PDB file of C-alpha atoms in Angstrom:
ATOM      1  CA  MET M 215     101.007 159.813 145.183  1.00  0.00           C
ATOM      2  CA  SER M 216     102.202 157.715 148.079  1.00  0.00           C
ATOM      3  CA  GLN M 217     103.579 154.413 147.885  1.00  0.00           C
ATOM      4  CA  GLU M 218     101.383 153.007 150.902  1.00  0.00           C
ATOM      5  CA  ARG M 219      98.258 153.970 148.407  1.00  0.00           C
ATOM      6  CA  VAL M 220      99.892 152.163 145.322  1.00  0.00           C
ATOM      7  CA  SER M 221     100.289 149.125 147.384  1.00  0.00           C
ATOM      8  CA  SER M 222      96.959 149.343 148.947  1.00  0.00           C
ATOM      9  CA  LEU M 223      95.458 149.481 145.244  1.00  0.00           C
ATOM     10  CA  LEU M 224      97.201 146.565 144.051  1.00  0.00           C
ATOM     11  CA  ARG M 225      96.659 144.592 147.106  1.00  0.00           C
ATOM     12  CA  ARG M 226      92.909 145.326 147.109  1.00  0.00           C
ATOM     13  CA  TYR M 227      92.684 143.852 143.313  1.00  0.00           C
ATOM     14  CA  ASP M 228      95.455 141.125 144.183  1.00  0.00           C
ATOM     15  CA  LEU M 229      97.742 142.088 141.942  1.00  0.00           C
ATOM     16  CA  SER M 230     101.266 142.664 141.235  1.00  0.00           C
ATOM     17  CA  VAL M 231     103.095 145.151 138.920  1.00  0.00           C
ATOM     18  CA  GLU M 232     104.101 142.074 136.731  1.00  0.00           C
ATOM     19  CA  THR M 233     100.727 141.882 135.580  1.00  0.00           C
ATOM     20  CA  LEU M 234     100.494 145.316 134.138  1.00  0.00           C
ATOM     21  CA  ASP M 235     102.043 143.480 131.209  1.00  0.00           C
ATOM     22  CA  TYR M 236     101.239 143.171 127.127  1.00  0.00           C
ATOM     23  CA  GLN M 237     102.138 139.312 127.607  1.00  0.00           C
ATOM     24  CA  TYR M 238      99.988 138.797 130.690  1.00  0.00           C
ATOM     25  CA  VAL M 239      96.965 140.471 129.488  1.00  0.00           C
ATOM     26  CA  GLU M 240      97.285 138.415 126.128  1.00  0.00           C
ATOM     27  CA  GLU M 241      97.339 135.273 127.934  1.00  0.00           C
ATOM     28  CA  CYS M 242      95.012 135.971 130.565  1.00  0.00           C
ATOM     29  CA  GLN M 243      91.781 134.102 130.299  1.00  0.00           C
ATOM     30  CA  ASP M 244      89.803 135.333 133.827  1.00  0.00           C
ATOM     31  CA  PRO M 245      87.496 138.369 133.212  1.00  0.00           C
ATOM     32  CA  ARG M 246      87.670 139.338 136.866  1.00  0.00           C
ATOM     33  CA  THR M 247      91.751 139.742 136.584  1.00  0.00           C
ATOM     34  CA  LEU M 248      91.198 141.574 133.263  1.00  0.00           C
ATOM     35  CA  GLU M 249      88.818 144.048 134.928  1.00  0.00           C
ATOM     36  CA  SER M 250      91.052 144.742 137.830  1.00  0.00           C
ATOM     37  CA  ILE M 251      93.808 145.336 135.849  1.00  0.00           C
ATOM     38  CA  LEU M 252      91.768 147.733 133.840  1.00  0.00           C
ATOM     39  CA  ARG M 253      90.688 149.671 136.876  1.00  0.00           C
ATOM     40  CA  VAL M 254      94.270 150.057 137.818  1.00  0.00           C
ATOM     41  CA  LEU M 255      95.557 151.268 134.705  1.00  0.00           C
ATOM     42  CA  ARG M 256      92.513 153.800 134.717  1.00  0.00           C
ATOM     43  CA  SER M 257      93.274 155.271 137.853  1.00  0.00           C
ATOM     44  CA  GLY M 258      96.741 156.309 136.862  1.00  0.00           C
ATOM     45  CA  GLU M 259      98.271 155.421 140.076  1.00  0.00           C
ATOM     46  CA  GLU M 260     100.962 153.044 138.213  1.00  0.00           C
ATOM     47  CA  GLY M 261     101.498 155.657 135.572  1.00  0.00           C
ATOM     48  CA  SER M 262      99.820 156.604 132.107  1.00  0.00           C
ATOM     49  CA  TYR M 263      99.716 153.788 129.709  1.00  0.00           C
ATOM     50  CA  PRO M 264      97.179 154.825 127.137  1.00  0.00           C
ATOM     51  CA  HIS M 265      98.204 151.829 124.403  1.00  0.00           C
ATOM     52  CA  LEU M 266      98.078 149.190 127.335  1.00  0.00           C
ATOM     53  CA  LEU M 267      94.814 150.568 128.534  1.00  0.00           C
ATOM     54  CA  ARG M 268      92.994 150.420 125.264  1.00  0.00           C
ATOM     55  CA  TYR M 269      94.802 146.831 124.636  1.00  0.00           C
ATOM     56  CA  THR M 270      93.539 145.388 127.998  1.00  0.00           C
ATOM     57  CA  GLU M 271      89.942 146.841 127.223  1.00  0.00           C
ATOM     58  CA  GLN M 272      90.131 145.036 123.902  1.00  0.00           C
ATOM     59  CA  ARG M 273      91.145 141.991 125.362  1.00  0.00           C
ATOM     60  CA  LEU M 274      88.428 142.248 128.121  1.00  0.00           C
ATOM     61  CA  ALA M 275      85.706 142.785 125.375  1.00  0.00           C
ATOM     62  CA  THR M 276      86.948 139.444 123.705  1.00  0.00           C
ATOM     63  CA  VAL M 277      86.783 137.311 126.843  1.00  0.00           C
ATOM     64  CA  HIS M 278      83.748 139.119 128.457  1.00  0.00           C
ATOM     65  CA  PRO M 279      81.830 141.328 126.235  1.00  0.00           C
ATOM     66  CA  GLY M 280      79.045 141.959 128.723  1.00  0.00           C
ATOM     67  CA  SER M 281      81.354 143.212 131.434  1.00  0.00           C
ATOM     68  CA  ARG M 282      80.462 146.027 133.139  1.00  0.00           C
ATOM     69  CA  VAL M 283      83.871 147.573 133.481  1.00  0.00           C
ATOM     70  CA  LEU M 284      83.506 148.249 129.513  1.00  0.00           C
ATOM     71  CA  HIS M 285      79.919 149.901 129.717  1.00  0.00           C
ATOM     72  CA  PRO M 286      80.006 152.151 132.706  1.00  0.00           C
ATOM     73  CA  THR M 287      76.445 153.407 133.806  1.00  0.00           C
ATOM     74  CA  SER M 288      75.830 156.755 132.319  1.00  0.00           C
ATOM     75  CA  GLN M 289      74.045 159.534 133.833  1.00  0.00           C
ATOM     76  CA  PRO M 290      70.449 160.184 132.508  1.00  0.00           C
ATOM     77  CA  VAL M 291      69.876 162.676 129.941  1.00  0.00           C
ATOM     78  CA  ARG M 292      67.514 165.532 131.210  1.00  0.00           C
ATOM     79  CA  PRO M 293      65.253 167.754 128.731  1.00  0.00           C
ATOM     80  CA  GLN M 294      67.250 170.893 129.366  1.00  0.00           C
ATOM     81  CA  HIS M 295      70.346 169.162 128.331  1.00  0.00           C
ATOM     82  CA  LEU M 296      69.315 168.524 124.861  1.00  0.00           C
ATOM     83  CA  SER M 297      69.111 171.255 122.115  1.00  0.00           C
ATOM     84  CA  SER M 298      66.017 172.670 120.437  1.00  0.00           C
ATOM     85  CA  GLN M 299      66.598 170.402 117.290  1.00  0.00           C
ATOM     86  CA  GLN M 300      66.967 167.447 119.530  1.00  0.00           C
ATOM     87  CA  LEU M 301      63.869 168.131 121.477  1.00  0.00           C
ATOM     88  CA  ALA M 302      61.740 168.762 118.077  1.00  0.00           C
ATOM     89  CA  SER M 303      62.959 165.428 116.796  1.00  0.00           C
ATOM     90  CA  LEU M 304      61.894 163.691 120.057  1.00  0.00           C
ATOM     91  CA  GLU M 305      58.436 165.235 120.231  1.00  0.00           C
ATOM     92  CA  ALA M 306      57.692 164.309 116.483  1.00  0.00           C
ATOM     93  CA  GLU M 307      58.935 160.506 117.172  1.00  0.00           C
ATOM     94  CA  MET M 308      56.304 160.797 120.326  1.00  0.00           C
ATOM     95  CA  ALA M 309      53.650 162.197 118.285  1.00  0.00           C
ATOM     96  CA  ALA M 310      54.088 159.489 115.624  1.00  0.00           C
ATOM     97  CA  TRP M 311      53.855 156.808 118.185  1.00  0.00           C
ATOM     98  CA  ALA M 312      50.717 158.162 119.939  1.00  0.00           C
ATOM     99  CA  SER M 313      49.198 158.383 116.679  1.00  0.00           C
ATOM    100  CA  GLU M 314      49.993 154.724 115.638  1.00  0.00           C
ATOM    101  CA  ILE M 315      48.916 153.409 119.156  1.00  0.00           C
ATOM    102  CA  ARG M 316      45.393 155.169 118.711  1.00  0.00           C
ATOM    103  CA  ALA M 317      45.156 153.679 115.158  1.00  0.00           C
ATOM    104  CA  GLN M 318      45.528 150.388 116.943  1.00  0.00           C
ATOM    105  CA  GLU M 319      43.180 150.873 119.573  1.00  0.00           C
ATOM    106  CA  GLU M 320      40.503 152.048 117.225  1.00  0.00           C
ATOM    107  CA  GLU M 321      41.121 149.086 114.922  1.00  0.00           C
ATOM    108  CA  LEU M 322      40.818 146.852 118.265  1.00  0.00           C
ATOM    109  CA  ILE M 323      37.647 148.529 119.346  1.00  0.00           C
ATOM    110  CA  ARG M 324      35.917 147.933 115.691  1.00  0.00           C
ATOM    111  CA  LEU M 325      36.900 144.192 115.491  1.00  0.00           C
ATOM    112  CA  GLN M 326      35.252 144.032 119.224  1.00  0.00           C
ATOM    113  CA  PHE M 327      32.091 145.900 117.881  1.00  0.00           C
ATOM    114  CA  ILE M 328      31.831 143.058 115.206  1.00  0.00           C
ATOM    115  CA  ARG M 329      32.306 140.159 117.441  1.00  0.00           C
ATOM    116  CA  ALA M 330      30.193 141.759 120.287  1.00  0.00           C
ATOM    117  CA  PRO M 331      27.001 139.801 120.595  1.00  0.00           C
ATOM    118  CA  LEU M 332      23.460 141.630 121.232  1.00  0.00           C
ATOM    119  CA  PRO M 333      21.659 141.952 124.443  1.00  0.00           C
ATOM    120  CA  PRO M 334      20.061 138.474 125.311  1.00  0.00           C
ATOM    121  CA  VAL M 335      17.139 137.430 123.362  1.00  0.00           C
ATOM    122  CA  ARG M 336      14.197 136.143 125.306  1.00  0.00           C
ATOM    123  CA  GLY M 337      14.182 132.538 125.207  1.00  0.00           C
ATOM    124  CA  SER M 338      17.677 132.087 123.803  1.00  0.00           C
ATOM    125  CA  VAL M 339      19.497 132.674 127.325  1.00  0.00           C
ATOM    126  CA  THR M 340      19.547 131.302 130.659  1.00  0.00           C
ATOM    127  CA  THR M 341      19.745 133.216 133.644  1.00  0.00           C
ATOM    128  CA  GLU M 342      21.955 132.745 136.627  1.00  0.00           C
ATOM    129  CA  GLY M 343      21.748 134.476 140.249  1.00  0.00           C
ATOM    130  CA  ALA M 344      22.931 137.868 140.592  1.00  0.00           C
ATOM    131  CA  ALA M 345      26.480 137.975 142.361  1.00  0.00           C
ATOM    132  CA  VAL M 346      26.131 138.736 146.168  1.00  0.00           C
ATOM    133  CA  GLY M 347      26.568 142.584 146.719  1.00  0.00           C
ATOM    134  CA  GLY M 348      27.130 143.350 142.832  1.00  0.00           C
ATOM    135  CA  GLY M 349      23.821 144.046 141.575  1.00  0.00           C
ATOM    136  CA  GLU M 350      25.043 142.332 138.055  1.00  0.00           C
ATOM    137  CA  ALA M 351      23.207 138.954 136.830  1.00  0.00           C
ATOM    138  CA  SER M 352      25.352 136.584 135.176  1.00  0.00           C
ATOM    139  CA  MET M 353      23.849 135.531 131.884  1.00  0.00           C
ATOM    140  CA  LYS M 354      24.840 132.312 130.047  1.00  0.00           C
ATOM    141  CA  THR M 355      24.157 131.849 126.444  1.00  0.00           C
ATOM    142  CA  ALA M 356      22.293 128.413 125.604  1.00  0.00           C
ATOM    143  CA  ALA M 357      24.206 126.444 122.731  1.00  0.00           C
ATOM    144  CA  LEU M 358      22.294 126.763 119.451  1.00  0.00           C
ATOM    145  CA  SER M 359      21.574 123.460 117.412  1.00  0.00           C
ATOM    146  CA  THR M 360      23.583 123.091 114.392  1.00  0.00           C
ATOM    147  CA  VAL M 361      20.051 123.413 112.334  1.00  0.00           C
ATOM    148  CA  HIS M 362      19.246 126.797 114.197  1.00  0.00           C
ATOM    149  CA  VAL M 363      22.605 127.872 113.576  1.00  0.00           C
ATOM    150  CA  GLU M 364      22.237 127.062 109.695  1.00  0.00           C
ATOM    151  CA  ASN M 365      18.434 128.760 109.814  1.00  0.00           C
ATOM    152  CA  LEU M 366      19.910 132.274 111.350  1.00  0.00           C
ATOM    153  CA  LEU M 367      22.987 132.178 108.725  1.00  0.00           C
ATOM    154  CA  THR M 368      20.257 131.649 106.186  1.00  0.00           C
ATOM    155  CA  GLN M 369      17.816 134.400 107.324  1.00  0.00           C
ATOM    156  CA  GLY M 370      21.009 136.610 107.629  1.00  0.00           C
ATOM    157  CA  ARG M 371      21.985 136.250 103.931  1.00  0.00           C
ATOM    158  CA  LEU M 372      18.345 136.816 103.053  1.00  0.00           C
ATOM    159  CA  HIS M 373      18.118 139.901 104.907  1.00  0.00           C
ATOM    160  CA  TYR M 374      21.155 141.090 103.617  1.00  0.00           C
ATOM    161  CA  GLN M 375      20.350 140.485 100.167  1.00  0.00           C
ATOM    162  CA  ALA M 376      17.026 142.389 100.895  1.00  0.00           C
ATOM    163  CA  GLY M 377      19.137 145.369 102.099  1.00  0.00           C
ATOM    164  CA  ASP M 378      18.083 145.243 105.510  1.00  0.00           C
ATOM    165  CA  ASN M 379      21.152 145.289 107.513  1.00  0.00           C
ATOM    166  CA  LEU M 380      19.802 145.341 110.647  1.00  0.00           C
ATOM    167  CA  GLN M 381      17.795 142.142 110.628  1.00  0.00           C
ATOM    168  CA  ALA M 382      20.869 140.672 109.065  1.00  0.00           C
ATOM    169  CA  SER M 383      22.947 141.824 111.957  1.00  0.00           C
ATOM    170  CA  LEU M 384      20.618 140.451 114.584  1.00  0.00           C
ATOM    171  CA  CYS M 385      20.692 137.095 112.762  1.00  0.00           C
ATOM    172  CA  TYR M 386      24.627 136.887 112.683  1.00  0.00           C
ATOM    173  CA  GLN M 387      25.138 138.192 116.323  1.00  0.00           C
ATOM    174  CA  LYS M 388      22.616 135.547 117.499  1.00  0.00           C
ATOM    175  CA  VAL M 389      24.918 132.831 116.137  1.00  0.00           C
ATOM    176  CA  LEU M 390      28.264 134.682 117.539  1.00  0.00           C
ATOM    177  CA  ALA M 391      26.493 134.571 120.946  1.00  0.00           C
ATOM    178  CA  SER M 392      26.286 130.631 120.823  1.00  0.00           C
ATOM    179  CA  ASP M 393      29.501 130.553 118.757  1.00  0.00           C
ATOM    180  CA  PRO M 394      31.847 133.173 118.674  1.00  0.00           C
ATOM    181  CA  LEU M 395      34.286 131.654 116.339  1.00  0.00           C
ATOM    182  CA  ASN M 396      31.563 130.943 113.456  1.00  0.00           C
ATOM    183  CA  THR M 397      33.156 132.000 110.352  1.00  0.00           C
ATOM    184  CA  ASP M 398      30.196 132.488 108.280  1.00  0.00           C
ATOM    185  CA  ALA M 399      28.904 134.913 110.837  1.00  0.00           C
ATOM    186  CA  LEU M 400      31.747 136.961 111.030  1.00  0.00           C
ATOM    187  CA  ARG M 401      31.995 136.998 107.347  1.00  0.00           C
ATOM    188  CA  GLY M 402      28.609 138.288 107.482  1.00  0.00           C
ATOM    189  CA  LEU M 403      29.049 141.002 109.751  1.00  0.00           C
ATOM    190  CA  ALA M 404      32.301 142.054 108.177  1.00  0.00           C
ATOM    191  CA  ALA M 405      30.278 142.660 104.998  1.00  0.00           C
ATOM    192  CA  LEU M 406      27.927 144.513 106.804  1.00  0.00           C
ATOM    193  CA  GLN M 407      30.435 147.054 107.877  1.00  0.00           C
ATOM    194  CA  GLU M 408      31.392 147.725 104.433  1.00  0.00           C
ATOM    195  CA  ARG M 409      27.864 149.146 103.578  1.00  0.00           C
ATOM    196  CA  PRO M 410      26.990 146.514 100.602  1.00  0.00           C
ATOM    197  CA  ARG M 411      24.700 147.562  98.019  1.00  0.00           C
ATOM    198  CA  VAL M 412      21.064 146.475  98.288  1.00  0.00           C
ATOM    199  CA  GLY M 413      20.246 143.717  96.403  1.00  0.00           C
ATOM    200  CA  GLU M 414      24.033 142.201  95.888  1.00  0.00           C
ATOM    201  CA  PRO M 415      24.260 138.476  96.940  1.00  0.00           C
ATOM    202  CA  LEU M 416      25.647 138.135 100.035  1.00  0.00           C
ATOM    203  CA  VAL M 417      27.371 134.651  99.145  1.00  0.00           C
ATOM    204  CA  GLN M 418      29.626 136.520  96.871  1.00  0.00           C
ATOM    205  CA  GLU M 419      30.969 138.590  99.320  1.00  0.00           C
ATOM    206  CA  ILE M 420      31.458 136.163 102.149  1.00  0.00           C
ATOM    207  CA  SER M 421      32.254 133.043 100.284  1.00  0.00           C
TER     208      SER M 421
END
């Protein structure tokens, strides 16, 4: 090792040989200086000082825990570098994760089906012009009066009690088309999804 190279390295980090000292490291509060000292010690150009090196690492971790010098970037691990046991474990974790995601998607679809309104009923919606070049008409649901909503909810309960799930669903979905957050209609649809027994009072299920 040439003296020229050593001097060049120390000069690069603006250090002197006196900085490679326990007391200096202990009193140093500047993360950049500690990082420079650590780089010099790791290079071995001033000799091998494993205890001082570890002490400097500990000091830097105290002053600046997030220093990149303490956490060098590692190379990405490739599948061919893993053992068969590690690969099997990763595959099992991925399969479990995929199964969980599918279950969540199915639950979202089920909730959207409950909340989704039926196609517009004649007289209950107003139509606007089709989008230019789109070929699709924009439909806007007319707001129902409070009396109309209550009538639909009552009809839905009566159909539910009679075992006519289809008509009950139609009543609830008409309400939701006007008021998507109506709790009575949402509860009614939820009760229908559970396949209630014919003749069982709806008010007991959704009250």
